Amino acid sequence: MRIGVLGAGQLGRMLALAGYPLANQFVFYDLSGSPSAGLGEVIIDRNHEYLKDFLARVDRVTYEFEHLPVEVAEIIAREKTVYPSPRALQVCQNRESEKTLFGSLGIPTPEWRVAESAVALEKAAEELGCPVVAKSNTEGYDGKGQAVLRSPEEAAAAWASIGHEKLVVEKFVDFTREVSVVAVRGEDGEVAIYPMAENVHSEGILRYSIAPAPHLRPEIQERAERYIRTLLNELEYVGVLALELFETEDGLVANEMAPRVHNSGHWTMDGAHTSQFENHIRAVTGMPLGNVSARDVSCMVNIIGEHGSTDDILRLPYAHLHLYGKLERPGRKLGHVNIVADSYEELVWRVKNCACFLPGAPELECSLTRR
Amino acid sequence: MRIGVLGAGQLGRMLALAGYPLANQFVFYDLSGSPSAGLGEVIIDRNHEYLKDFLARVDRVTYEFEHLPVEVAEIIAREKTVYPSPRALQVCQNRESEKTLFGSLGIPTPEWRVAESAVALEKAAEELGCPVVAKSNTEGYDGKGQAVLRSPEEAAAAWASIGHEKLVVEKFVDFTREVSVVAVRGEDGEVAIYPMAENVHSEGILRYSIAPAPHLRPEIQERAERYIRTLLNELEYVGVLALELFETEDGLVANEMAPRVHNSGHWTMDGAHTSQFENHIRAVTGMPLGNVSARDVSCMVNIIGEHGSTDDILRLPYAHLHLYGKLERPGRKLGHVNIVADSYEELVWRVKNCACFLPGAPELECSLTRR
């Protein structure tokens, strides 16, 4: 099958690498003007002139980033099957819609308000009780378009720094750790759910994912599975969906979802029987889903800003290197390393060894190292 | 690095799929006129007109099949680094040179003769004692260009059927099973050797490889390692080399070697920590070698001639499907399935289940099923 991918970054690249062995071909449709997928056919279309040409070259369409205009997805959906559907895209692009959907499906979220002015932001902060997190209603990712308010008086400065006309304001969640669940739904409605991952962020960027999440109570995994299954079915979703959650003393609280393969699922490339990329391609092309169980315990380490010592990483017998073919730039995701082990104890040591070769990699601060 | 691959079939395809995540780009140079790699840039050059263009686009050159003219490899080697070297190519293209090299390095081979006429073939068959196998000195692969002589009187017919001016005639080896060892040597001389595989052929085509080879005595693995290490060092080899052997009551007898990634090493894609494809790319680009140890026990099943029921194979939770994007044709390698398991007992059942969905797949007749 000829698969059209909207976007041409590293996620598209890894989708293609997983999809070629299932006899698919890939065409990327790039709206940014700086495609980095580095393989397959790429159509660069900054002015939306070549959409027809793109569609003529593909059988099915999917996307690797959710910040593309819903109108574009809808135009495409009139001509070709698009998975996931434009509705999923629409919900995920808009924090207000997303949180409303979560609420209507019984998925707990932090308490939240909408603010359309600095004054409204101040009022929301007062009502919720600081600290609160203000996020642009649309467009934010990797911690961009966000501000933490320690007191309501910081509202004017936060409003100015974010610079959006509509914010979603959330009460700060006192979480034990950040976790995520990645799942896939097939064209026939079959659902498969990966073991949850524990995620460690720093400066708003994901640094580490450990999977399966250590010391996870089975009822927490079951609860997360119920949430994501509800979302998948409600959206009649086809493909991979990721749901980021906070684990608290009282259970799980949903943070946000992403209608695509997700950074916190990169561990599946070496740590699960079927990677999230292969499963997304299987779903989008109407094939049966693959085995989502873990082969070992593993940790994904993001390579951010600088490549570090690639040769030293390649020498580690338990490390799997995945580079995106991008140039170094502060804060940029350049690749990731998947580290596998038989036990969490060994895993922690291996991750520390690997992090030595990645300048700027923060300490691994997770449920394993806090004990 | 920009890697030029001579040949554009499934081996080149899998090299590229393993090489992109290490930030390489691929250009294929196809002499057949029917490239099937299906990704990367392909230069089709039936009349050897575009070699310069190819070379201008790459940093290093390697190959995925050994039947290209040594002169071409030598021309290339004058301008760019070619790994493995043209000498390895030359030896592997010529059974007489190969067997002479084996002999000089103390690697046992079947007793053999050269025959340059039907009469000489008859004489060789008499001297060696039938049955003997006659093989064209150059160009044969996958059982093509070969004939078995049950008696010297069959010499004329065998000579005619093979139709080459020079044959190598080998005494038939009474083997317990066929095995192979795949190894890789880095640019700095580092050597890494995969666990041996047991191989099951049918109609001259590899059908199954089980790795690590079951019930293998450690001294046999050590002996094979010594042989392939000697070959790698003698040839100052860089890249993956495969050595096919017969296991007999008296030890190992070398059959032939292939100066490239090898079908009997495809299990490494899902059954080893680092695949043979990634290790070949690491070697060719001067990077450290990866971990060659097995993650589980595994069996590679070739998909020959017909695809069978892809959907049913994808439903098997322990199967990894690798398709080459080729059209069905009798005897053609269309893909392979890697099956992983925790034990050989479980592996045998899984392989049988998988083979149900592959029309024409022979019974798995190996050391595991003969017990």
XYZ file of C-alpha atoms in Angstrom:
742
model
C 0.000 0.000 0.000
C 1.142 3.576 -0.662
C 0.889 5.461 2.604
C 0.822 9.242 2.662
C 2.179 10.793 5.835
C 1.308 14.375 6.736
C 4.527 15.699 8.195
C 8.064 14.561 7.466
C 9.934 14.508 10.767
C 11.418 11.700 12.830
C 8.074 10.099 13.616
C 7.298 9.809 9.912
C 10.776 8.426 9.364
C 10.263 5.713 11.966
C 6.798 4.920 10.607
C 8.376 4.334 7.204
C 11.200 2.215 8.608
C 8.565 0.016 10.268
C 6.259 0.030 7.267
C 8.604 -0.986 4.449
C 8.966 -4.557 5.794
C 5.189 -4.888 5.504
C 5.474 -4.048 1.801
C 4.309 -0.436 2.003
C 5.635 2.632 0.221
C 5.771 6.109 1.744
C 5.111 9.615 0.490
C 5.580 12.497 2.933
C 3.669 15.750 2.697
C 5.702 18.452 4.390
C 4.203 21.797 5.357
C 7.208 23.108 7.283
C 9.707 23.401 4.464
C 12.311 21.483 6.456
C 11.574 17.789 6.092
C 13.899 15.514 8.042
C 12.431 12.056 7.423
C 15.353 11.381 5.080
C 13.723 8.569 3.120
C 10.722 8.030 0.891
C 9.303 10.616 -1.467
C 8.815 14.082 0.046
C 6.429 16.724 -1.274
C 7.224 20.135 0.213
C 4.158 22.339 0.058
C 4.431 25.547 2.035
C 1.609 27.194 0.058
C -0.806 24.265 -0.114
C -0.468 23.983 -3.885
C 0.428 20.320 -4.220
C -2.165 18.590 -2.085
C -3.805 17.029 -5.166
C -0.476 15.689 -6.370
C 0.151 14.195 -2.947
C -3.266 12.543 -2.843
C -2.866 11.128 -6.340
C 0.226 9.257 -5.152
C -1.170 7.537 -2.067
C -3.811 4.976 -1.042
C -4.235 5.949 2.587
C -3.225 8.929 4.667
C -1.987 9.267 8.228
C -0.066 11.932 10.100
C 2.886 12.206 12.381
C 2.063 15.518 14.055
C -1.235 16.915 15.226
C -0.664 20.592 14.471
C -1.838 20.519 10.919
C -4.961 22.449 9.948
C -8.081 20.339 10.500
C -9.438 21.808 7.224
C -6.554 20.158 5.381
C -7.339 16.825 7.039
C -11.004 17.220 6.125
C -10.253 18.021 2.477
C -8.070 14.920 2.383
C -10.701 12.781 4.099
C -13.133 13.561 1.274
C -10.788 11.892 -1.215
C -8.857 9.270 0.746
C -9.172 7.322 3.956
C -7.404 9.258 6.721
C -6.467 7.488 9.967
C -6.860 8.654 12.688
C -9.943 10.653 11.676
C -10.010 14.469 11.498
C -12.241 14.438 14.583
C -9.435 12.983 16.705
C -7.141 15.653 15.340
C -9.611 18.387 16.170
C -10.057 17.215 19.760
C -6.329 16.887 20.360
C -5.533 20.312 18.936
C -7.764 22.030 21.429
C -7.149 21.594 25.148
C -10.659 22.750 26.002
C -12.276 20.153 23.710
C -9.898 17.494 24.983
C -10.605 18.146 28.653
C -14.334 18.348 27.942
C -14.174 14.971 26.234
C -12.160 13.474 29.102
C -14.765 14.775 31.567
C -17.711 13.438 29.581
C -16.097 9.981 29.464
C -15.358 9.894 33.198
C -11.610 10.316 32.790
C -10.339 12.480 35.656
C -8.417 15.659 34.797
C -6.877 18.360 36.934
C -9.477 20.975 37.870
C -9.431 23.533 35.048
C -10.764 26.832 33.721
C -10.647 28.730 30.457
C -9.152 32.242 30.438
C -9.494 34.690 27.564
C -7.780 37.661 29.206
C -5.112 38.409 31.793
C -7.858 39.336 34.230
C -9.651 36.036 33.631
C -6.362 34.230 34.123
C -5.881 35.945 37.481
C -9.419 35.019 38.501
C -8.899 31.383 37.430
C -5.677 31.226 39.450
C -7.534 32.548 42.498
C -10.417 30.117 42.126
C -8.232 27.065 41.529
C -5.596 28.003 44.086
C -1.961 28.353 43.069
C 0.225 26.943 41.764
C -1.594 26.633 38.449
C -0.348 25.864 34.952
C -1.602 28.082 32.118
C -1.377 26.594 28.613
C -2.319 28.030 25.254
C -5.572 26.362 24.201
C -4.060 25.404 20.849
C -0.632 24.782 19.325
C 1.583 24.147 22.390
C 3.937 21.190 22.561
C 7.090 20.137 24.438
C 6.373 22.666 27.178
C 6.099 25.598 24.760
C 3.187 28.033 25.226
C 2.978 27.275 28.946
C 3.585 29.120 32.203
C 3.399 28.188 35.860
C 1.757 30.763 38.151
C 2.945 30.608 41.771
C 0.465 33.353 42.710
C -2.467 35.111 40.969
C -0.380 38.288 40.700
C 1.792 36.596 38.076
C -1.202 36.471 35.701
C -0.344 39.573 33.637
C 3.246 38.452 33.037
C 2.155 34.886 32.231
C -0.536 36.112 29.850
C 2.018 38.261 28.020
C 4.666 35.531 27.869
C 2.302 32.944 26.373
C 0.702 35.422 23.961
C -2.399 33.431 22.995
C -5.993 34.642 22.979
C -7.277 31.649 24.914
C -5.665 29.702 27.708
C -6.596 26.611 29.626
C -5.651 26.987 33.282
C -5.101 23.849 35.329
C -4.701 23.336 39.033
C -1.285 21.949 39.723
C -1.420 18.202 40.332
C 0.627 16.847 43.204
C 1.760 13.767 41.366
C 3.990 10.888 42.409
C 5.204 10.466 38.850
C 4.286 10.970 35.216
C 3.152 7.943 33.263
C 1.647 7.257 29.865
C -0.282 4.577 28.113
C 0.067 3.917 24.391
C -2.553 1.860 22.566
C -3.568 0.988 19.059
C -6.956 0.312 17.524
C -7.361 -1.585 14.260
C -9.725 -0.858 11.414
C -11.969 -3.682 12.702
C -12.109 -2.228 16.222
C -9.533 -4.565 17.769
C -7.619 -2.812 20.574
C -4.124 -3.588 21.894
C -2.565 -1.705 24.795
C 1.132 -1.527 25.630
C 2.386 -1.769 29.202
C 2.496 1.716 30.703
C 5.690 3.755 30.798
C 7.052 5.996 33.523
C 8.212 9.285 32.015
C 10.789 11.740 33.268
C 10.641 15.280 31.879
C 13.124 18.091 32.258
C 12.596 21.634 30.969
C 9.297 20.510 29.484
C 10.949 17.856 27.291
C 10.691 14.106 27.759
C 14.097 12.735 28.789
C 13.499 9.130 29.881
C 10.722 6.547 29.557
C 10.940 3.335 31.547
C 8.695 0.481 30.506
C 6.935 -1.406 31.865
C 6.566 1.312 34.526
C 8.250 -0.050 37.674
C 6.236 -0.909 40.806
C 2.977 -0.308 38.984
C -0.060 -1.622 40.764
C -2.132 -3.778 38.394
C -5.264 -1.735 39.101
C -3.485 1.377 37.811
C -2.626 -0.342 34.505
C -6.227 -1.601 34.305
C -7.612 1.853 34.990
C -5.414 3.422 32.311
C -6.462 0.700 29.884
C -10.109 1.435 30.578
C -9.544 5.160 29.902
C -7.703 4.727 26.644
C -10.057 2.019 25.403
C -12.996 4.380 26.045
C -11.249 7.143 24.113
C -10.333 4.854 21.200
C -13.885 3.579 20.878
C -15.536 6.995 21.361
C -13.388 8.514 18.600
C -13.743 5.395 16.392
C -10.022 5.736 16.316
C -7.719 3.824 13.947
C -3.998 3.883 14.711
C -1.833 4.599 17.746
C -3.077 6.939 20.491
C -1.022 8.053 23.493
C -2.452 9.271 26.776
C -0.222 11.078 29.264
C -1.256 10.798 32.884
C -0.193 11.806 36.358
C -0.037 9.099 38.986
C -1.115 10.523 42.330
C -1.836 9.130 45.789
C -5.496 8.988 44.762
C -5.031 7.333 41.361
C -4.611 8.585 37.818
C -5.278 12.047 36.417
C -5.200 12.575 32.654
C -2.868 15.256 31.347
C -3.237 15.151 27.564
C -3.418 12.813 24.628
C -1.610 12.690 21.289
C -3.318 11.224 18.198
C -0.159 9.604 16.869
C 2.883 7.547 17.695
C 4.443 9.097 20.773
C 7.886 9.730 22.194
C 6.959 7.802 25.341
C 6.334 4.747 23.117
C 9.752 4.720 21.432
C 10.906 2.020 23.879
C 8.655 -0.411 21.979
C 11.131 -0.467 19.068
C 13.489 -2.685 21.050
C 11.558 -3.486 24.210
C 8.268 -4.857 22.838
C 7.464 -7.605 20.363
C 5.861 -5.149 17.948
C 6.828 -1.477 17.903
C 4.245 1.305 18.098
C 5.332 2.293 14.583
C 4.635 -1.134 13.110
C 1.319 -1.310 14.947
C 0.279 2.105 13.664
C 1.050 1.004 10.115
C -0.777 -2.302 10.631
C -3.844 -0.411 11.889
C -3.807 2.212 9.144
C -3.489 -0.427 6.422
C -6.248 -2.622 7.878
C -3.966 -5.442 9.030
C -4.206 -7.395 12.296
C -2.438 -5.810 15.247
C 0.853 -7.130 16.611
C 1.880 -8.357 20.043
C 2.247 -5.386 22.405
C 3.853 -7.221 25.318
C 7.321 -6.291 26.588
C 10.308 -8.486 25.767
C 12.445 -7.157 28.644
C 12.490 -4.093 30.818
C 13.722 -1.076 28.944
C 14.438 2.604 29.117
C 14.309 5.115 26.296
C 16.765 7.994 26.638
C 16.205 11.004 24.403
C 19.202 12.620 22.732
C 18.552 16.348 23.042
C 20.509 19.232 21.505
C 23.854 17.456 21.090
C 24.637 13.972 19.808
C 27.262 13.246 22.442
C 29.631 10.369 21.875
C 27.887 8.125 19.369
C 30.784 5.680 19.257
C 30.727 5.168 23.020
C 26.976 4.559 22.957
C 27.376 2.049 20.132
C 29.904 0.182 22.267
C 27.327 -0.484 25.002
C 26.107 -4.053 24.376
C 22.598 -3.305 25.669
C 21.979 -0.025 23.823
C 20.034 0.469 20.598
C 20.719 3.772 18.895
C 18.136 5.529 16.735
C 19.306 8.748 15.124
C 17.020 11.083 13.198
C 19.623 12.536 10.833
C 19.142 16.072 12.175
C 21.637 18.827 12.932
C 22.409 19.793 16.518
C 20.411 22.674 18.028
C 19.597 23.388 21.674
C 16.469 21.582 22.835
C 16.088 19.630 19.599
C 15.299 15.922 19.622
C 18.125 14.349 17.620
C 17.533 10.685 18.377
C 17.051 8.249 21.204
C 18.726 5.254 22.770
C 16.754 2.245 23.904
C 18.410 0.353 26.721
C 17.232 -3.143 27.550
C 17.890 -5.268 30.635
C 16.640 -8.309 32.514
C 15.983 -6.403 35.731
C 15.277 -2.838 36.819
C 18.381 -2.882 39.048
C 20.563 -3.576 36.029
C 18.573 -1.137 33.910
C 19.335 1.799 36.216
C 23.061 1.165 35.952
C 22.922 0.830 32.228
C 21.001 4.069 31.834
C 23.543 5.891 33.992
C 26.375 4.505 31.883
C 24.672 5.625 28.709
C 23.820 9.096 30.050
C 27.565 9.715 30.630
C 27.959 9.938 26.869
C 25.101 12.417 26.396
C 26.128 15.943 27.422
C 23.340 17.744 29.254
C 21.392 14.570 30.031
C 19.856 15.130 33.465
C 20.163 12.622 36.306
C 17.665 9.785 36.046
C 15.183 10.814 38.749
C 12.473 8.179 38.735
C 10.664 5.714 40.957
C 13.700 3.403 40.753
C 16.276 5.940 41.904
C 14.109 7.564 44.581
C 13.948 4.390 46.649
C 27.557 8.895 5.703
C 26.350 8.251 2.137
C 26.643 4.533 1.496
C 26.647 3.166 -2.017
C 25.329 -0.376 -2.349
C 26.164 -2.465 -5.409
C 22.961 -4.319 -6.073
C 19.413 -3.308 -5.176
C 17.622 -6.410 -3.926
C 16.236 -7.396 -0.555
C 19.628 -7.535 1.135
C 20.317 -3.941 0.110
C 16.857 -3.004 1.303
C 17.471 -4.500 4.739
C 20.917 -2.879 4.925
C 19.280 0.489 4.325
C 16.517 -0.136 6.865
C 19.224 -0.890 9.442
C 21.449 1.963 8.325
C 19.050 4.913 8.357
C 18.786 4.892 12.180
C 22.571 5.326 12.299
C 22.176 8.518 10.251
C 23.286 7.077 6.910
C 21.892 7.684 3.434
C 21.733 5.034 0.715
C 22.290 4.994 -3.031
C 21.837 1.697 -4.866
C 23.693 0.811 -8.043
C 21.655 -1.733 -9.941
C 23.122 -3.779 -12.782
C 20.144 -6.087 -13.268
C 17.566 -3.593 -14.452
C 15.051 -4.846 -11.911
C 15.815 -3.201 -8.591
C 13.594 -4.284 -5.716
C 15.095 -2.467 -2.745
C 12.135 -0.077 -2.856
C 13.761 2.750 -0.926
C 16.726 5.081 -1.260
C 18.038 6.421 -4.544
C 18.501 3.798 -7.279
C 20.792 4.155 -10.263
C 20.004 1.570 -12.936
C 23.025 1.009 -15.126
C 22.755 -1.965 -17.439
C 25.496 -0.637 -19.728
C 27.972 0.587 -17.111
C 27.541 4.207 -18.144
C 26.681 5.800 -14.808
C 29.372 4.424 -12.514
C 30.974 7.868 -12.143
C 27.629 9.408 -11.224
C 27.096 6.720 -8.636
C 30.545 7.261 -7.135
C 30.087 11.013 -6.993
C 27.052 10.494 -4.763
C 28.554 8.231 -2.111
C 31.266 8.199 0.585
C 31.753 4.450 0.920
C 30.735 1.452 -1.132
C 29.584 -2.015 -0.185
C 27.647 -4.736 -1.985
C 24.744 -7.021 -1.381
C 25.544 -9.733 -3.912
C 28.859 -11.259 -4.898
C 28.215 -11.850 -8.585
C 29.325 -8.486 -9.807
C 32.391 -8.212 -12.001
C 35.566 -7.932 -9.926
C 36.814 -5.359 -12.457
C 33.923 -3.078 -11.485
C 34.792 -3.462 -7.806
C 38.421 -2.688 -8.580
C 37.574 0.441 -10.579
C 35.437 1.582 -7.660
C 38.146 0.768 -5.110
C 40.485 3.171 -6.890
C 38.121 6.052 -6.117
C 36.278 5.104 -2.946
C 36.697 2.765 -0.001
C 34.959 -0.528 -0.826
C 34.137 -2.977 1.973
C 34.552 -5.933 1.821
C 37.579 -5.626 -0.472
C 37.581 -6.786 -4.114
C 39.884 -9.641 -3.063
C 37.156 -11.174 -0.894
C 34.794 -10.848 -3.823
C 37.247 -12.548 -6.156
C 37.793 -15.489 -3.829
C 34.092 -16.005 -3.222
C 33.229 -15.885 -6.924
C 35.485 -18.760 -7.695
C 34.987 -22.111 -6.018
C 38.492 -23.256 -6.856
C 40.077 -20.163 -5.247
C 37.769 -20.473 -2.280
C 38.579 -24.137 -1.643
C 42.276 -23.467 -2.143
C 42.129 -20.692 0.433
C 40.212 -22.901 2.873
C 42.838 -25.608 2.456
C 45.743 -23.235 2.960
C 44.178 -21.943 6.197
C 43.546 -25.427 7.589
C 39.793 -25.270 7.139
C 38.564 -28.750 6.131
C 36.562 -29.073 2.909
C 35.039 -32.052 1.141
C 37.634 -33.791 -1.024
C 37.485 -32.029 -4.401
C 38.749 -31.929 -7.999
C 38.522 -29.532 -10.908
C 36.979 -30.794 -14.164
C 37.223 -28.934 -17.472
C 35.499 -31.536 -19.622
C 32.898 -34.284 -19.369
C 35.707 -36.824 -19.436
C 37.519 -35.087 -16.605
C 34.252 -34.972 -14.676
C 33.842 -38.732 -15.098
C 37.419 -39.289 -13.945
C 36.903 -37.037 -10.913
C 33.740 -38.929 -9.983
C 35.667 -42.209 -10.196
C 38.562 -40.916 -8.110
C 36.401 -39.363 -5.396
C 33.831 -42.133 -5.309
C 30.150 -41.374 -5.946
C 27.942 -39.700 -5.044
C 29.693 -36.461 -5.959
C 28.374 -32.932 -6.450
C 29.528 -31.024 -9.528
C 29.244 -27.256 -9.373
C 30.086 -24.563 -11.890
C 33.321 -22.926 -10.772
C 31.722 -19.480 -11.010
C 28.264 -17.916 -10.869
C 26.155 -20.609 -9.161
C 23.848 -19.757 -6.269
C 20.756 -21.188 -4.549
C 21.521 -24.650 -5.966
C 21.669 -23.411 -9.566
C 24.548 -24.646 -11.756
C 24.871 -27.863 -9.778
C 24.321 -31.573 -10.346
C 24.622 -34.682 -8.212
C 26.298 -37.696 -9.846
C 25.200 -41.067 -8.421
C 27.674 -42.826 -10.704
C 30.536 -41.763 -13.022
C 28.375 -42.678 -16.052
C 26.168 -39.665 -15.326
C 29.110 -37.369 -16.104
C 28.142 -36.513 -19.700
C 24.567 -35.629 -18.788
C 25.681 -33.599 -15.755
C 28.302 -31.754 -17.806
C 25.689 -30.826 -20.397
C 23.073 -29.790 -17.852
C 25.414 -27.416 -15.997
C 26.921 -26.000 -19.198
C 30.026 -24.353 -17.746
C 33.610 -24.706 -18.965
C 34.994 -25.427 -15.509
C 33.470 -27.395 -12.687
C 34.488 -28.097 -9.128
C 33.639 -31.667 -8.187
C 33.158 -32.495 -4.507
C 32.869 -35.788 -2.724
C 29.467 -36.008 -1.103
C 29.664 -35.275 2.610
C 27.705 -37.531 4.925
C 26.555 -34.737 7.197
C 24.384 -34.747 10.303
C 23.112 -31.286 9.498
C 23.935 -28.047 7.731
C 25.073 -25.130 9.863
C 26.496 -21.685 9.277
C 28.432 -19.074 11.146
C 28.007 -15.357 10.480
C 30.608 -12.900 11.713
C 31.557 -9.283 11.293
C 34.933 -7.557 11.310
C 35.281 -3.828 11.943
C 37.565 -1.357 10.225
C 39.884 -1.556 13.262
C 40.092 -5.364 13.106
C 37.583 -6.039 15.902
C 35.711 -9.313 15.276
C 32.259 -10.339 16.557
C 30.740 -13.734 15.827
C 27.055 -14.645 16.044
C 25.885 -17.922 17.548
C 25.761 -20.558 14.791
C 22.545 -21.410 12.997
C 21.203 -24.776 11.874
C 19.963 -24.514 8.302
C 17.369 -26.580 6.496
C 17.434 -26.520 2.684
C 14.905 -27.867 0.242
C 15.344 -27.894 -3.537
C 18.630 -26.056 -3.056
C 16.960 -23.113 -1.303
C 17.287 -22.242 2.363
C 13.934 -22.778 4.091
C 14.622 -22.553 7.834
C 17.419 -21.310 10.071
C 17.318 -22.050 13.775
C 19.590 -20.046 16.046
C 21.400 -20.632 18.240
C 21.792 -24.060 16.591
C 20.208 -26.565 19.005
C 22.311 -29.172 20.841
C 25.510 -27.622 19.576
C 28.620 -28.798 21.345
C 30.662 -25.770 22.502
C 33.765 -27.097 20.763
C 31.918 -26.982 17.446
C 31.004 -23.308 17.926
C 34.613 -22.628 18.954
C 35.961 -24.460 15.911
C 33.680 -22.514 13.565
C 34.713 -19.282 15.240
C 38.349 -20.125 14.710
C 37.725 -20.816 10.998
C 35.811 -17.632 10.324
C 38.177 -15.492 12.375
C 41.076 -16.851 10.322
C 39.256 -16.039 7.092
C 38.315 -12.527 8.241
C 41.864 -11.715 9.242
C 43.466 -13.340 6.182
C 41.246 -11.304 3.848
C 41.600 -8.142 5.987
C 37.874 -8.259 5.737
C 35.545 -5.402 6.760
C 31.833 -6.201 7.061
C 29.733 -9.337 7.478
C 31.001 -12.708 6.233
C 29.002 -15.937 6.262
C 30.490 -19.423 6.239
C 28.296 -22.412 5.460
C 29.425 -25.701 6.949
C 28.421 -29.317 7.244
C 28.372 -30.844 10.696
C 29.517 -34.459 10.487
C 30.335 -37.193 12.979
C 33.972 -36.108 12.684
C 33.438 -32.368 13.067
C 32.926 -29.494 10.674
C 33.515 -29.395 6.920
C 33.342 -26.043 5.107
C 30.936 -25.781 2.204
C 31.212 -22.197 0.989
C 31.348 -18.622 2.140
C 29.466 -15.490 1.135
C 31.108 -12.060 1.401
C 27.942 -10.279 2.526
C 24.964 -10.398 4.823
C 23.453 -13.842 4.474
C 20.028 -15.442 4.474
C 21.067 -17.718 7.351
C 21.692 -14.560 9.406
C 18.232 -13.018 8.942
C 17.189 -14.389 12.351
C 19.431 -11.736 13.912
C 16.888 -9.020 13.010
C 14.618 -10.141 15.845
C 16.641 -12.801 17.637
C 19.920 -10.996 18.365
C 20.689 -7.699 20.067
C 22.197 -6.261 16.890
C 21.175 -7.497 13.456
C 23.713 -8.609 10.849
C 22.524 -5.674 8.724
C 23.242 -3.092 11.409
C 26.608 -4.699 12.135
C 27.559 -4.665 8.454
C 26.717 -0.954 8.280
C 28.616 -0.285 11.510
C 31.679 -2.056 10.108
C 31.542 -0.388 6.697
C 31.191 3.078 8.242
C 34.020 2.516 10.730
C 31.824 2.390 13.830
C 32.178 0.003 16.794
C 30.444 -3.355 16.374
C 27.212 -4.232 18.160
C 26.284 -7.037 20.529
C 25.925 -10.304 18.578
C 24.424 -12.415 21.350
C 20.982 -13.991 20.986
C 18.013 -12.492 22.843
C 15.918 -15.690 22.633
C 15.884 -18.805 20.521
C 14.556 -18.117 17.077
C 13.777 -19.577 13.696
C 13.793 -17.800 10.361
C 11.296 -19.164 7.848
C 11.748 -18.098 4.243
C 8.681 -17.140 2.220
C 9.271 -18.724 -1.182
C 7.239 -18.311 -4.347
C 3.924 -17.351 -2.763
C 3.156 -14.958 0.058
C 0.618 -17.210 1.722
C -1.719 -15.721 4.277
C -0.002 -12.579 5.472
C -2.860 -11.653 7.786
C -2.700 -15.003 9.573
C 1.046 -14.681 10.034
C 0.629 -11.168 11.414
C -1.808 -12.540 13.980
C 0.842 -14.846 15.476
C 2.100 -13.001 18.566
C 5.619 -14.419 18.234
C 6.152 -13.820 14.510
C 8.010 -10.938 12.891
C 7.224 -10.505 9.219
C 9.724 -9.053 6.765
C 8.468 -8.664 3.209
C 10.673 -7.627 0.304
C 7.982 -5.958 -1.814
C 8.438 -8.449 -4.678
C 5.919 -10.163 -6.945
C 5.217 -13.869 -6.582
C 7.208 -16.265 -8.790
C 8.081 -19.923 -8.218
C 11.281 -20.303 -6.193
C 11.612 -16.598 -5.514
C 12.455 -15.316 -2.038
C 9.607 -12.919 -1.202
C 10.273 -12.371 2.485
C 10.870 -14.160 5.725
C 9.290 -14.612 9.118
C 11.336 -14.589 12.287
C 9.795 -16.601 15.075
C 11.045 -16.152 18.611
C 10.490 -18.301 21.700
C 11.854 -18.981 25.165
C 12.534 -22.660 24.493
C 13.204 -24.918 21.516
C 10.159 -27.036 22.402
C 7.910 -24.003 22.070
C 9.815 -22.830 18.986
C 9.059 -26.023 17.053
C 5.329 -25.636 17.626
C 5.380 -22.019 16.661
C 7.247 -22.745 13.453
C 4.733 -25.452 12.548
C 1.873 -23.029 13.176
C 3.472 -20.424 10.977
C 4.303 -22.865 8.189
C 0.568 -23.687 7.889
C 0.079 -20.252 6.379
C 2.886 -20.630 3.838
C 1.836 -22.819 0.918
C 4.636 -25.089 -0.205
C 6.643 -24.699 2.989
C 8.248 -28.094 3.616
C 8.064 -29.884 6.959
C 10.588 -28.621 9.459
C 13.120 -31.462 9.376
C 15.854 -30.499 11.780
C 17.773 -31.700 14.824
C 14.782 -30.754 16.969
C 12.193 -32.764 15.080
C 14.393 -35.787 14.435
C 14.757 -36.555 18.155
